[in-house]
Short mmCIF file of C-alpha atoms and ligand atoms in Angstrom, two decimals:
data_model
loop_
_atom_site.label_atom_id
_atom_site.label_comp_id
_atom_site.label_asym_id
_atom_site.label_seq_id
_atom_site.Cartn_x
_atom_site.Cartn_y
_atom_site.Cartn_z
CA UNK A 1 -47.33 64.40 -79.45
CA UNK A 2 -45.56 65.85 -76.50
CA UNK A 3 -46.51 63.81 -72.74
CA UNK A 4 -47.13 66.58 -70.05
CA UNK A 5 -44.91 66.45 -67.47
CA UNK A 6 -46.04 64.52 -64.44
CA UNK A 7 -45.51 64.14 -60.36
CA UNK A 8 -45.33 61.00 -58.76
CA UNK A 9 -45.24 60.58 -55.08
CA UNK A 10 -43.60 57.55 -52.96
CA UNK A 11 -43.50 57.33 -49.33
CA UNK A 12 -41.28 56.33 -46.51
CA UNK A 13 -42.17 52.98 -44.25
CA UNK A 14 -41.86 52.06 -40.48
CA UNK A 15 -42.03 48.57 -39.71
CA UNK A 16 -43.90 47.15 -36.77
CA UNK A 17 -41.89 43.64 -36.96
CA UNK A 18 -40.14 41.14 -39.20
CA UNK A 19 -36.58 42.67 -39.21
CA UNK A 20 -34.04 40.93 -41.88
CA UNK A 21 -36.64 38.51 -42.31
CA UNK A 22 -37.21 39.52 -46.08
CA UNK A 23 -34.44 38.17 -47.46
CA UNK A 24 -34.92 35.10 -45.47
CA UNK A 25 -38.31 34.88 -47.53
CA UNK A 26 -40.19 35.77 -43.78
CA UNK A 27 -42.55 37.68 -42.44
CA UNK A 28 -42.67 41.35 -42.14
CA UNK A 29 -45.60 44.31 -40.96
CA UNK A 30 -44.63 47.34 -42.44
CA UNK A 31 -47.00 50.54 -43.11
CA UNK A 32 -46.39 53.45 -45.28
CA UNK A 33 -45.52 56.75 -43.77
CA UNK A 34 -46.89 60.58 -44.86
CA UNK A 35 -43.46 61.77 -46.07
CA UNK A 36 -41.64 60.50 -48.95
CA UNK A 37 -40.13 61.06 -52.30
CA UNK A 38 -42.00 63.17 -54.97
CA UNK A 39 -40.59 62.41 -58.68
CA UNK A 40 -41.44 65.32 -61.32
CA UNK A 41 -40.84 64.09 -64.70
CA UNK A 42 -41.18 65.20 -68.03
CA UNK A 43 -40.26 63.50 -71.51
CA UNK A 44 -37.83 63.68 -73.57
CA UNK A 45 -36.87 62.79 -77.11
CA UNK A 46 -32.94 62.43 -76.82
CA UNK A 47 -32.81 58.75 -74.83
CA UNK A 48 -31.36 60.98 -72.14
CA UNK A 49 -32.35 60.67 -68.47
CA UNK A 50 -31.82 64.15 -66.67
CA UNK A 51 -31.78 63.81 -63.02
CA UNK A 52 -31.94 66.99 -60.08
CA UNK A 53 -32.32 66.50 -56.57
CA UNK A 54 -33.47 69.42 -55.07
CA UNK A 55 -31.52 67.95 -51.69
CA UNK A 56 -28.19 68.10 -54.09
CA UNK A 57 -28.71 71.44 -55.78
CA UNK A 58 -26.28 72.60 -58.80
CA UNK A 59 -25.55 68.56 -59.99
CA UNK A 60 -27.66 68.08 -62.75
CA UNK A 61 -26.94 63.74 -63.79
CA UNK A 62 -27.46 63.80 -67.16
CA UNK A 63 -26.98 59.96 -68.59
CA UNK A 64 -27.98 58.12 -72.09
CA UNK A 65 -30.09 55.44 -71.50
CA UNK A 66 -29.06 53.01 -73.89
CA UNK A 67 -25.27 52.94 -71.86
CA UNK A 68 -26.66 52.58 -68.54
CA UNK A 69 -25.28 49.65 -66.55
CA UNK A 70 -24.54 48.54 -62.68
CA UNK A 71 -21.28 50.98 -61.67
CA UNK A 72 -22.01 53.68 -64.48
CA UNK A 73 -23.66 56.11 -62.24
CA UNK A 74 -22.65 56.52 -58.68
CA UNK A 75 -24.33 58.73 -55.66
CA UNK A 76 -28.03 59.54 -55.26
CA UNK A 77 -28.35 59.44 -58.77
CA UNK A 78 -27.65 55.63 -58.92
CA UNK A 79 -31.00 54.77 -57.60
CA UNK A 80 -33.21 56.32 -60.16
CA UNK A 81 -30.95 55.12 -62.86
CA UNK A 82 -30.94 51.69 -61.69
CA UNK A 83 -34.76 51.80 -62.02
CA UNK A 84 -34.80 53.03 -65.83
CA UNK A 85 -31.46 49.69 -66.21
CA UNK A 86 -33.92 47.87 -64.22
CA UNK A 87 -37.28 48.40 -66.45
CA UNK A 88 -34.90 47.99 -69.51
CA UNK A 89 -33.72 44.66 -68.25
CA UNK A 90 -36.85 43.55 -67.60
CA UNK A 91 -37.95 44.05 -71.31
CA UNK A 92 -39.55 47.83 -70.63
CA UNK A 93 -38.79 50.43 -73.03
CA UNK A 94 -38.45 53.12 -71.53
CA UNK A 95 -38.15 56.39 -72.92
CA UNK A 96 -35.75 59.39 -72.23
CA UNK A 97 -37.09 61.87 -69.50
CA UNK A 98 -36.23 64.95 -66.98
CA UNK A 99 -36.63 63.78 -63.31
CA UNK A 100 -36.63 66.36 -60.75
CA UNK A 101 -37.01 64.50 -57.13
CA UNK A 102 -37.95 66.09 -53.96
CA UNK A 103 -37.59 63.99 -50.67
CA UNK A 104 -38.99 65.28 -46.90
CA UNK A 105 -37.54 61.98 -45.37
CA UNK A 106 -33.90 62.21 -43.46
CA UNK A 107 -31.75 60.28 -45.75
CA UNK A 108 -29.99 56.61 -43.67
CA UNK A 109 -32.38 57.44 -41.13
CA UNK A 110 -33.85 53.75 -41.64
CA UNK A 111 -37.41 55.09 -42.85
CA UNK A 112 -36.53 53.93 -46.48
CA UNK A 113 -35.72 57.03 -48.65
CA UNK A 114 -33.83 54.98 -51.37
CA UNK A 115 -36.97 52.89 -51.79
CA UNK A 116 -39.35 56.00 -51.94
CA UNK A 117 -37.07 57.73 -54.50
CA UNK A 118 -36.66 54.63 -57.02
CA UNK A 119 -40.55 53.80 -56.62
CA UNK A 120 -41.65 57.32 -57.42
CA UNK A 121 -39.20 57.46 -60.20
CA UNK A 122 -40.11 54.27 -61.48
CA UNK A 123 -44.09 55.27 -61.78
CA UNK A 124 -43.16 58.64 -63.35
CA UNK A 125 -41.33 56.73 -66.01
CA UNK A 126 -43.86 54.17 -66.68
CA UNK A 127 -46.64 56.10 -66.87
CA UNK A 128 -44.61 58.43 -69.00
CA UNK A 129 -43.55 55.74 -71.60
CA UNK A 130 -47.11 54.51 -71.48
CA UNK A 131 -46.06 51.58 -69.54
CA UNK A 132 -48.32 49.32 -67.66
CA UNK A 133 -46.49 47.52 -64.73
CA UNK A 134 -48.43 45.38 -61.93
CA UNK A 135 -46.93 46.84 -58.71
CA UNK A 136 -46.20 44.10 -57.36
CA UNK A 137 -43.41 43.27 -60.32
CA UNK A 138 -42.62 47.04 -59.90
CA UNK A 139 -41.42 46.43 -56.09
CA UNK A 140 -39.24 43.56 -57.50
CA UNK A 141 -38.01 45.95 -60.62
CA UNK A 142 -36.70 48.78 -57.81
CA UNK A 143 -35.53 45.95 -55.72
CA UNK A 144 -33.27 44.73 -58.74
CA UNK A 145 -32.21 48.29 -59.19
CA UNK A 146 -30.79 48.72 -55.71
CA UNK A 147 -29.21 45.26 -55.33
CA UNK A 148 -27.63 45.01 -58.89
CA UNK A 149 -26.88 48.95 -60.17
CA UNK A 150 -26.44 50.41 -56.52
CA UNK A 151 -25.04 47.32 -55.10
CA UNK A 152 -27.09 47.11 -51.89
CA UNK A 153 -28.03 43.71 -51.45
CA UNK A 154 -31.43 44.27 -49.48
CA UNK A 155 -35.01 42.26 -49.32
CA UNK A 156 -37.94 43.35 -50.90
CA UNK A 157 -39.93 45.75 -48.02
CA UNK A 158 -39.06 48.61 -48.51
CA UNK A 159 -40.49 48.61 -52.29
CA UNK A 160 -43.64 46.66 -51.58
CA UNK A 161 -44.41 49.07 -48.26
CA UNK A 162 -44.18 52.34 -50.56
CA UNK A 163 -46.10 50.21 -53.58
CA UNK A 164 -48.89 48.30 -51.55
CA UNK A 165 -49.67 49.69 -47.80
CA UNK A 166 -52.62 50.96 -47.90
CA UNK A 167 -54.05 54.14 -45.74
CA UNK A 168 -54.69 53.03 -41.76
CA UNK A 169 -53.22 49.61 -42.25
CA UNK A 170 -50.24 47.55 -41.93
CA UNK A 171 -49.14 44.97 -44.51
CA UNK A 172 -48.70 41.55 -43.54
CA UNK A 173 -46.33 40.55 -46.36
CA UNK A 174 -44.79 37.02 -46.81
CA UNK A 175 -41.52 37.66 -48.83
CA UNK A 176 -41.36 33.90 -49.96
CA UNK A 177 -44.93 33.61 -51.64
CA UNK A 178 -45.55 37.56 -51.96
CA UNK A 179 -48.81 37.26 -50.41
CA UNK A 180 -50.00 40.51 -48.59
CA UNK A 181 -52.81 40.57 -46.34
CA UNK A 182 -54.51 44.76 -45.13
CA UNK A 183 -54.17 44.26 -41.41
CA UNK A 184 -56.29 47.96 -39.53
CA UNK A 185 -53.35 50.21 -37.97
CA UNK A 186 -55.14 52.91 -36.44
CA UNK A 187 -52.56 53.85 -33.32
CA UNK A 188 -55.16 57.50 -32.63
CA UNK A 189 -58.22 55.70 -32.74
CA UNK A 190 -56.89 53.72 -29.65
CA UNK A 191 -55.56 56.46 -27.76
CA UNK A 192 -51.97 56.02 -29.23
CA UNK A 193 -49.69 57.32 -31.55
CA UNK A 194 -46.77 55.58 -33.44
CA UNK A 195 -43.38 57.96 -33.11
CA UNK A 196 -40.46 57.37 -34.89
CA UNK A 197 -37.14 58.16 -33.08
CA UNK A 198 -34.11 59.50 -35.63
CA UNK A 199 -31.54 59.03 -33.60
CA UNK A 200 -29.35 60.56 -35.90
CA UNK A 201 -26.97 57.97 -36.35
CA UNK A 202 -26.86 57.29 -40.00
CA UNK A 203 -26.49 54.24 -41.68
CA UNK A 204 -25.32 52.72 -44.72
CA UNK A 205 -26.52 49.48 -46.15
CA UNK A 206 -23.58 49.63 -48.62
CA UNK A 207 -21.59 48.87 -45.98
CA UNK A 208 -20.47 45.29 -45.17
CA UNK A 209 -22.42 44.81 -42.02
CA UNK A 210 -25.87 43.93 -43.82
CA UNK A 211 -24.34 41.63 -46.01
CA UNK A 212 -22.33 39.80 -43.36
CA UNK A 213 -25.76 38.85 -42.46
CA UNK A 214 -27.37 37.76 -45.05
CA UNK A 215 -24.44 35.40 -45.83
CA UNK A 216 -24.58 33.90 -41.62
CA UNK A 217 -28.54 33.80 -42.78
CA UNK A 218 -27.57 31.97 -45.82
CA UNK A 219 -25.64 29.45 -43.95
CA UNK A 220 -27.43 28.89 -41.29
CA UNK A 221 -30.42 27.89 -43.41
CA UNK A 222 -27.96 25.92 -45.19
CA UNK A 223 -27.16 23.89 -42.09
CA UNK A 224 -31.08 23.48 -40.85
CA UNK A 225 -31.60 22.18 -44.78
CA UNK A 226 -34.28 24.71 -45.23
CA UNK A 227 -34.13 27.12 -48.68
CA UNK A 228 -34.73 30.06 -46.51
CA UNK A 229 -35.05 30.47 -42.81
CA UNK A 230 -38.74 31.99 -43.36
CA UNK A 231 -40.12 29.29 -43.70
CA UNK A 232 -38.91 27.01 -40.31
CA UNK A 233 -41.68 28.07 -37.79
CA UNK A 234 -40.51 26.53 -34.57
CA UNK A 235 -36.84 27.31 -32.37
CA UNK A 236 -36.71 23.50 -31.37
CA UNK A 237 -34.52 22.28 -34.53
CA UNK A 238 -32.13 25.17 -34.07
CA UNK A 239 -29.43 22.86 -31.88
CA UNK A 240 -28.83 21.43 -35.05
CA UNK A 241 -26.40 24.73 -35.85
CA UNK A 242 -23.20 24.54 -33.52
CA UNK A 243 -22.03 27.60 -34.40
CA UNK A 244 -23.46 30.17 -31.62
CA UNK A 245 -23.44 33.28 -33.76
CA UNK A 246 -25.13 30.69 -36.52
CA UNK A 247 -27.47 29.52 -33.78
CA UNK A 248 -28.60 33.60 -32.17
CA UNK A 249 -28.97 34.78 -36.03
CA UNK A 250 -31.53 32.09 -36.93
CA UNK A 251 -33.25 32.50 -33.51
CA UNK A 252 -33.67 36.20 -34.37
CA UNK A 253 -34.98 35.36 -37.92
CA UNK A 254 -37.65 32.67 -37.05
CA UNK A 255 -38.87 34.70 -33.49
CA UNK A 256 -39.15 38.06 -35.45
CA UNK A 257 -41.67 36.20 -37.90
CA UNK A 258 -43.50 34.69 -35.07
CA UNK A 259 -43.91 38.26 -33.61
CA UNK A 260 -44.91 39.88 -37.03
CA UNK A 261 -47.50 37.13 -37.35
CA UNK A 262 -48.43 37.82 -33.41
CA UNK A 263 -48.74 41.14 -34.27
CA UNK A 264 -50.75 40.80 -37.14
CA UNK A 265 -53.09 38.87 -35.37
CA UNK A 266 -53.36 41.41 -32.49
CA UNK A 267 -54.22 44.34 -34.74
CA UNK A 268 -57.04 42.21 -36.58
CA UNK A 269 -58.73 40.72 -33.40
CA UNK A 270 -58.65 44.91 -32.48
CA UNK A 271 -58.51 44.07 -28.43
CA UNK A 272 -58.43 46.68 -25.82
CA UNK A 273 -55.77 45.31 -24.30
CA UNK A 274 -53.85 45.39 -28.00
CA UNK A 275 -51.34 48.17 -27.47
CA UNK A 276 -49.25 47.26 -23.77
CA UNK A 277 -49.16 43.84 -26.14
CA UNK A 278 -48.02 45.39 -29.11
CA UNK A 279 -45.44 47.26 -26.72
CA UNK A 280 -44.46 44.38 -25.54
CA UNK A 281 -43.40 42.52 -28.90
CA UNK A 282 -42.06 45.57 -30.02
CA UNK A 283 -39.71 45.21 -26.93
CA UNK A 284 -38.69 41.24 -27.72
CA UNK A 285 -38.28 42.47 -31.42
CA UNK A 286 -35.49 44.93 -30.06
CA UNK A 287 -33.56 42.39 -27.58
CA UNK A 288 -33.30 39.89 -30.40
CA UNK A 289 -31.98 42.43 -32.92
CA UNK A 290 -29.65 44.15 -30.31
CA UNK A 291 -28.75 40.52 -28.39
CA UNK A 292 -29.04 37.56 -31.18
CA UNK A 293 -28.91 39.97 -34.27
CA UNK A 294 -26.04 42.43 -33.03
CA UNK A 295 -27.44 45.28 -35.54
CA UNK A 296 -28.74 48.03 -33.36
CA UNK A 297 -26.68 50.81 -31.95
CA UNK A 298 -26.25 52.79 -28.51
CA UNK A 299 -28.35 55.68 -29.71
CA UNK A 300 -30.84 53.30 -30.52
CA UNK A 301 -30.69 50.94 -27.06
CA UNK A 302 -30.75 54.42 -24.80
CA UNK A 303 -34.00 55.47 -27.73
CA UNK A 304 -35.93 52.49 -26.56
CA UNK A 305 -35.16 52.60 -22.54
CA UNK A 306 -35.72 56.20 -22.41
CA UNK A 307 -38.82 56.20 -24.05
CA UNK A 308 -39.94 52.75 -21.92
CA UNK A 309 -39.40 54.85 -18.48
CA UNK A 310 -41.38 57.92 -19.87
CA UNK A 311 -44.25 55.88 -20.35
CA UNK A 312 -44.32 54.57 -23.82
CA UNK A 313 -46.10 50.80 -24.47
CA UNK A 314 -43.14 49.63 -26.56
CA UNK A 315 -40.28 50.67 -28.77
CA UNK A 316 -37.82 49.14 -31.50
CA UNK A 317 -35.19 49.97 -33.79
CA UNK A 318 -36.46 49.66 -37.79
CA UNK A 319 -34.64 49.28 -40.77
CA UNK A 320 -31.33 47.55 -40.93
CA UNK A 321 -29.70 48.42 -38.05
CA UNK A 322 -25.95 50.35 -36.79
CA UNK A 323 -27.74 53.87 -37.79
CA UNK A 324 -31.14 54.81 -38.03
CA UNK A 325 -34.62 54.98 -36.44
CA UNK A 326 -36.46 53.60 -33.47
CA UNK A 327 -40.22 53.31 -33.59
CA UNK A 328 -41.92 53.48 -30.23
CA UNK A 329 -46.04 52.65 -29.61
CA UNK A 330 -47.01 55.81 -26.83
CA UNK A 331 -49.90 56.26 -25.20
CA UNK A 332 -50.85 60.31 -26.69
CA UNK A 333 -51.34 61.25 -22.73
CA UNK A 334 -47.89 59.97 -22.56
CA UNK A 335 -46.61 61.41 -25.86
CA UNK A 336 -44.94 64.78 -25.21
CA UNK A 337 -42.93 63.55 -21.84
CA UNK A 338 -41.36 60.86 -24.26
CA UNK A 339 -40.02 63.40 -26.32
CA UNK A 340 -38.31 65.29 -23.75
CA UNK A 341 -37.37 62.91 -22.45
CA UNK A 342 -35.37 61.38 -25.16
CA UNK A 343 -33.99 65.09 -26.01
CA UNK A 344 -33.27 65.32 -22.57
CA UNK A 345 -31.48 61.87 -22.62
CA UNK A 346 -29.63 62.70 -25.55
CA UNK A 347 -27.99 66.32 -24.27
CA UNK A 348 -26.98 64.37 -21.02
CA UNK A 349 -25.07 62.39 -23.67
CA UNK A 350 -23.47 65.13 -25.55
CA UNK A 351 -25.07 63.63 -28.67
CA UNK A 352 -27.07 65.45 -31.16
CA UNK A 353 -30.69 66.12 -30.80
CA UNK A 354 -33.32 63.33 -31.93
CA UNK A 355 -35.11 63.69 -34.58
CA UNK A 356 -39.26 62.92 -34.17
CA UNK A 357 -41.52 61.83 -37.04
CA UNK A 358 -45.16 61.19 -36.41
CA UNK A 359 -45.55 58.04 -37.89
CA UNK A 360 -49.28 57.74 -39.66
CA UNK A 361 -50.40 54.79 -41.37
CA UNK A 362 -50.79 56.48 -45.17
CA UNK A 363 -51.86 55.53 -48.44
CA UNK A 364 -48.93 53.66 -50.73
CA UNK A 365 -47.23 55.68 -53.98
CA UNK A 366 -49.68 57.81 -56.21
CA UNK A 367 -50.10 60.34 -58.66
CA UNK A 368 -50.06 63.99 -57.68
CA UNK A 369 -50.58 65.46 -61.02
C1 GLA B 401 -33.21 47.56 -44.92
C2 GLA B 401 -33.40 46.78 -46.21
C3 GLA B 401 -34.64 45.89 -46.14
C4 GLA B 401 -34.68 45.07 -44.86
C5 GLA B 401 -34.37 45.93 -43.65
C6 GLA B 401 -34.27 45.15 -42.38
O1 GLA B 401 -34.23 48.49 -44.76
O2 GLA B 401 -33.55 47.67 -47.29
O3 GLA B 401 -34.73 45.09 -47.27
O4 GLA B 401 -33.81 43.97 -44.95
O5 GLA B 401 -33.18 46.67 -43.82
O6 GLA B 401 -35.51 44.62 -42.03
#
């Protein structure tokens, strides 16, 4: 009997705190954003997996399933592959299909459009081959995908925000034991609004940087005797690392979990006072990445200064750094004078226009037909 085709919808993320700390099994506070990847897929009978991007027009990916393994498909059309290699490989048949994607997120902006397009793909093909997947083994499927048939060795955020935020929340997740706890996000209700920055600058996590640190993670965990640095809570053991680069990386790892779990805590006590403190760890999350971290970028350092003297509570860089976006907190009285600000900043500059997103906190990946 022939499936109908179906549409399958994954968005973007910010994320309010816990930078790099997901591969360190930390802490991180991520929420799902409106815009995203939408995956239309229909079946087909061939083992073939057709792929279109209507962002790459005229390069129809046509591959057999049955050869499909890490290096066999490059480009944007590695990340949906990896996901049907990736079900395979974890003992999911899947069946041959037509994916059309459709993204309204700026690609290596930091907002996680690699993670919206292999989640959406990767419900479109289970539900298409009748598959039943829990989503939180899903996140962990598209994860595998990325690291092992794209090559991008990244944590495991971006694929539980699009999987698991839920609508007017942020997700506490712990990357060691999985656990995720609903924490309210409602920035309008308190007079706010959450804006995401694009500075323009766009990033690769291909690129050697991001794994440079994960390795100085790695060893600096190593050297505190600790399987991952998520789980050391306190900064006192840290003279036990020599190595000052060692040393500044750990201290960013183990403060940015403190903050996510500060922040967490903020958000569910709902205080008046919550947002200048929100700011405010949103600005310490930004030094330690910029100072002890060394991942953000001049775009991104003017991004949060500018937006700090036009009268926003907070602001930091998100995603994995040298390219991306910055998310500020902003008072909605103060909202439009930030944004000229920063496009005013920017032409003084001679760079190219920001980019603004309005972040909402919106429901995780779902069917749209
Ligand atoms: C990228 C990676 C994530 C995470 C962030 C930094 O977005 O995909 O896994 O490591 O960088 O927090």
């Amino acid at each position: 009997m022939e499936t109908a085709a179906e549409a399958w919808f994954a968005p973007g993320r910010a994320n309010l705190m816990g930078e790099h700390t997901d591969y360190n099994e930390g802490l991180v506070l991520p929420f799902a954003l409106a815009k995203g990847v939408t995956a239309a897929a229909a079946p087909r009978d061939d083992g073939l997996l057709v792929l279109r991007s209507k962002q790459v027009p005229d390069e129809a990916v046509t591959v057999p399933l049955d050869s499909l393994e890490p290096g066999s498909v490059r480009g944007w059309a590695a990340y949906p592959a990896g996901v049907a290699w990736s079900l395979r490989a974890a003992g999911y048949a899947v069946r041959g299909a037509s994916v059309d994607v459709d993204s309204d997120l700026p690609v290596g902006a930091g907002v996680s459009s690699s993670a919206a397009l292999e989640c959406s793909v990767a419900l479109a093909l289970c539900s298409l081959s009748g598959l039943i997947v829990p989503r939180p083994e899903l996140a962990g499927i598209a994860k595998r995908a990325e690291n092992e048939f794209v090559g991008a060795p990244t944590g495991i955020i971006d694929q539980s925000a699009a999987l698991l935020c839920e609508q007017g929340h942020a997700m506490l997740l712990d990357c060691g034991t999985q656990r995720a706890t609903q924490v309210p996000f409602l920035p309008a209700a308190a007079g706010a609004a959450a804006l995401i920055i694009d500075t323009r600058v766009v990033h690769a996590l291909v690129s050697g940087e991001y794994a440079a640190r994960r390795a100085e993670c790695e060893e600096a965990a190593r050297l505190l005797g600790v399987r991952a640095l998520g789980s050391v809570t306190g900064l006192a053991g840290l003279g036990e690392i020599s190595d000052p680069v060692l040393r500044r990386r750990a201290r960013h790892v183990i403060s940015d979990c403190a903050r996510a779990r500060a922040m967490a805590a903020a958000l569910l006590a709902g205080e008046d006072e919550a947002y200048p403190y929100l700011g405010r760890l949103l600005l310490e999350g930004h030094a330690s990445l910029r100072d002890d971290f060394e991942v953000s970028w001049p775009e991104a350092d003017v991004a949060v200064d500018v937006a700090m003297a036009a009268g926003a509570y907070g602001a930091k860089m998100i995603g994995g750094g040298f390219g991306g976006s910055v998310l500020a907190l902003v008072p909605v009285s103060r909202d439009r004078e930030v944004r000229a600000a920063l496009t005013e900043a920017y032409a003084d500059r001679g760079w190219i226009p920001p980019d603004f997103i309005d972040a909402v906190p919106s429901p995780a990946a779902r069917k749209l037909r």
